[in-house]
Coordinates of C-alpha atoms in Angstrom, one line a residue:
M1 CA -17.2 -5.8 -2.0
S2 CA -17.2 -8.5 -5.0
G3 CA -19.1 -7.8 -7.7
M4 CA -18.7 -6.8 -11.2
R5 CA -15.8 -4.5 -12.6
K6 CA -16.4 -1.6 -14.1
D7 CA -14.4 -0.6 -17.4
N8 CA -12.3 1.8 -15.3
D9 CA -11.8 -0.4 -12.3
M10 CA -8.5 -1.4 -11.5
R11 CA -7.3 -4.1 -8.9
I12 CA -5.0 -1.9 -6.4
L13 CA -2.6 -3.3 -4.0
I14 CA -2.2 -0.9 -1.1
S15 CA 1.0 -1.4 1.2
N16 CA 3.1 1.1 3.8
D17 CA 5.7 0.7 6.6
D18 CA 3.8 2.2 9.2
G19 CA 1.5 -0.8 9.9
I20 CA -2.1 -2.3 8.5
F21 CA -3.8 -0.1 10.6
A22 CA -2.1 3.1 10.2
P23 CA -4.5 6.2 9.2
G24 CA -2.4 6.9 5.8
L25 CA -3.3 3.5 4.8
M26 CA -6.8 3.6 5.9
A27 CA -7.3 6.8 4.1
L28 CA -5.9 5.3 0.7
V29 CA -8.3 2.2 1.0
R30 CA -11.4 4.6 1.5
A31 CA -10.4 7.0 -1.2
F32 CA -9.6 4.5 -3.9
S33 CA -12.4 2.1 -3.0
A34 CA -14.7 5.1 -3.3
A35 CA -13.1 5.7 -6.7
G36 CA -14.5 2.4 -7.6
H37 CA -11.3 0.2 -7.8
T38 CA -11.0 -3.0 -6.0
V39 CA -8.6 -2.7 -3.3
Y40 CA -6.3 -5.3 -1.7
V41 CA -4.2 -4.7 1.4
A42 CA -1.0 -6.1 2.2
A43 CA 1.1 -4.4 5.3
P44 CA 3.3 -5.0 8.1
D45 CA 1.5 -5.9 11.3
S46 CA 3.6 -3.1 12.9
Q47 CA 5.4 -0.2 12.3
R48 CA 8.3 -1.1 10.1
S49 CA 9.7 2.4 9.1
A50 CA 13.2 2.7 7.5
A51 CA 13.2 -0.7 6.1
S52 CA 14.2 0.7 3.1
H53 CA 14.2 -2.2 0.7
S54 CA 15.1 -5.1 3.0
M55 CA 13.4 -8.5 2.8
T56 CA 13.2 -11.4 5.0
L57 CA 15.3 -14.3 3.9
F58 CA 16.0 -16.9 6.7
Q59 CA 12.5 -17.0 8.3
P60 CA 8.9 -17.9 7.4
L61 CA 6.5 -14.9 6.9
T62 CA 3.0 -15.3 8.2
A63 CA 0.0 -13.8 6.5
R64 CA -3.0 -13.1 8.8
A65 CA -6.1 -12.1 7.2
R66 CA -7.5 -9.0 8.5
A67 CA -10.8 -7.1 8.1
V68 CA -10.3 -3.6 6.6
E69 CA -13.3 -1.4 5.4
G70 CA -13.3 -0.7 1.9
A71 CA -10.7 -3.7 1.0
E72 CA -11.7 -6.8 -1.1
K73 CA -9.2 -8.9 1.1
A74 CA -6.4 -7.7 3.6
W75 CA -3.5 -9.4 5.3
A76 CA -1.3 -8.0 8.2
I77 CA 2.1 -9.8 7.4
D78 CA 5.1 -10.1 10.1
G79 CA 7.8 -8.6 7.5
T80 CA 8.8 -6.0 6.0
P81 CA 7.0 -3.6 3.5
V82 CA 8.8 -5.3 0.5
D83 CA 8.1 -8.7 2.0
C84 CA 4.4 -7.6 1.8
V85 CA 4.4 -6.5 -1.6
K86 CA 6.3 -9.7 -2.7
L87 CA 4.3 -12.2 -1.1
A88 CA 0.8 -10.4 -2.1
V89 CA 1.9 -10.3 -6.1
K90 CA 3.3 -13.7 -5.9
A91 CA 0.6 -15.5 -3.9
L92 CA -2.0 -13.7 -2.2
C93 CA -3.4 -11.6 -5.1
P94 CA -1.3 -11.9 -8.1
E95 CA -4.4 -10.5 -10.0
V96 CA -3.2 -6.8 -8.9
E97 CA -2.5 -4.4 -11.6
F98 CA -1.1 -1.4 -9.7
V99 CA 0.8 -1.0 -6.3
I100 CA 0.3 2.2 -4.1
S101 CA 2.3 2.8 -0.8
G102 CA 1.3 4.7 1.8
V103 CA 0.2 7.5 2.8
N104 CA 3.4 7.6 5.0
H105 CA 3.5 9.4 8.1
G106 CA 6.1 11.8 7.2
Y107 CA 8.2 13.0 4.3
N108 CA 10.0 11.0 2.0
A109 CA 12.1 13.3 0.1
G110 CA 15.9 14.0 -0.8
S111 CA 18.4 11.0 1.0
D112 CA 15.0 9.9 2.6
V113 CA 13.9 7.6 -0.2
L114 CA 17.0 5.4 0.4
Y115 CA 15.6 4.5 3.9
S116 CA 12.0 4.7 3.3
G117 CA 10.1 1.6 3.8
T118 CA 7.1 3.1 1.8
V119 CA 9.4 3.9 -1.2
G120 CA 10.5 0.4 -1.0
A121 CA 7.3 -1.2 -1.1
A122 CA 6.7 1.1 -4.2
M123 CA 9.9 -0.1 -5.8
E124 CA 8.9 -3.6 -5.1
G125 CA 5.6 -3.3 -6.9
A126 CA 7.6 -2.0 -9.9
L127 CA 10.1 -4.5 -9.8
T128 CA 7.2 -7.2 -10.1
G129 CA 6.3 -5.4 -13.4
R130 CA 3.3 -3.4 -12.0
P131 CA 3.2 0.5 -12.3
A132 CA 3.6 1.7 -8.6
M133 CA 3.8 5.0 -6.5
A134 CA 4.5 6.0 -3.1
V135 CA 2.6 8.7 -1.2
S136 CA 4.1 10.6 1.7
L137 CA 2.9 13.3 4.1
G138 CA 5.1 15.4 6.1
H139 CA 2.6 17.0 8.3
E140 CA 1.8 15.5 11.8
R141 CA -2.0 16.4 11.7
E142 CA -4.2 13.2 11.3
D143 CA -7.0 15.0 9.5
I144 CA -4.8 15.8 6.5
Y145 CA -4.7 12.5 5.5
D146 CA -8.0 12.0 3.6
K147 CA -6.8 15.3 1.7
A148 CA -3.5 13.3 0.6
A149 CA -5.6 10.0 -0.3
A150 CA -7.7 12.2 -2.5
L151 CA -4.8 14.1 -4.4
A152 CA -3.5 10.3 -5.0
V153 CA -6.4 9.5 -6.5
R154 CA -6.3 12.3 -8.7
V155 CA -2.5 11.6 -9.6
F156 CA -3.1 7.9 -10.2
D157 CA -5.9 8.8 -12.6
G158 CA -3.5 10.9 -14.6
L159 CA -1.0 8.2 -14.8
R160 CA -3.3 5.7 -16.4

């Protein structure tokens, strides 16, 4: 996917708490790469829902390169969503300009935001000085992830 960047192209990190091959994350990668952005992925190697803003302190993290269609580079990390964002922006792809987390499988509304690993990943992006947003979907239908990702692109375009 390497090549010349267009004027409106941004380098975007996509993460989540549902795992690297979750349908919501894949939908975001498809949508943002189709919109002309350079996409990087750093996500947990397995389900890490309700991880909140926790991070790993007393054991090493492992980042394994993975092939994710539409992503410039992708890593599965054996840590929390916050670990994934922190490791990505500090070491794996510090050139990213924006962090997007999701599409979460389930609502993140009300008090749920206090427990959400999806929201935690976006908050960590913001704490590193990058604009960030979390995307969640309460519906259990997998056919709606692409619609949610398309809406996320429209919201993202409105934020820039």
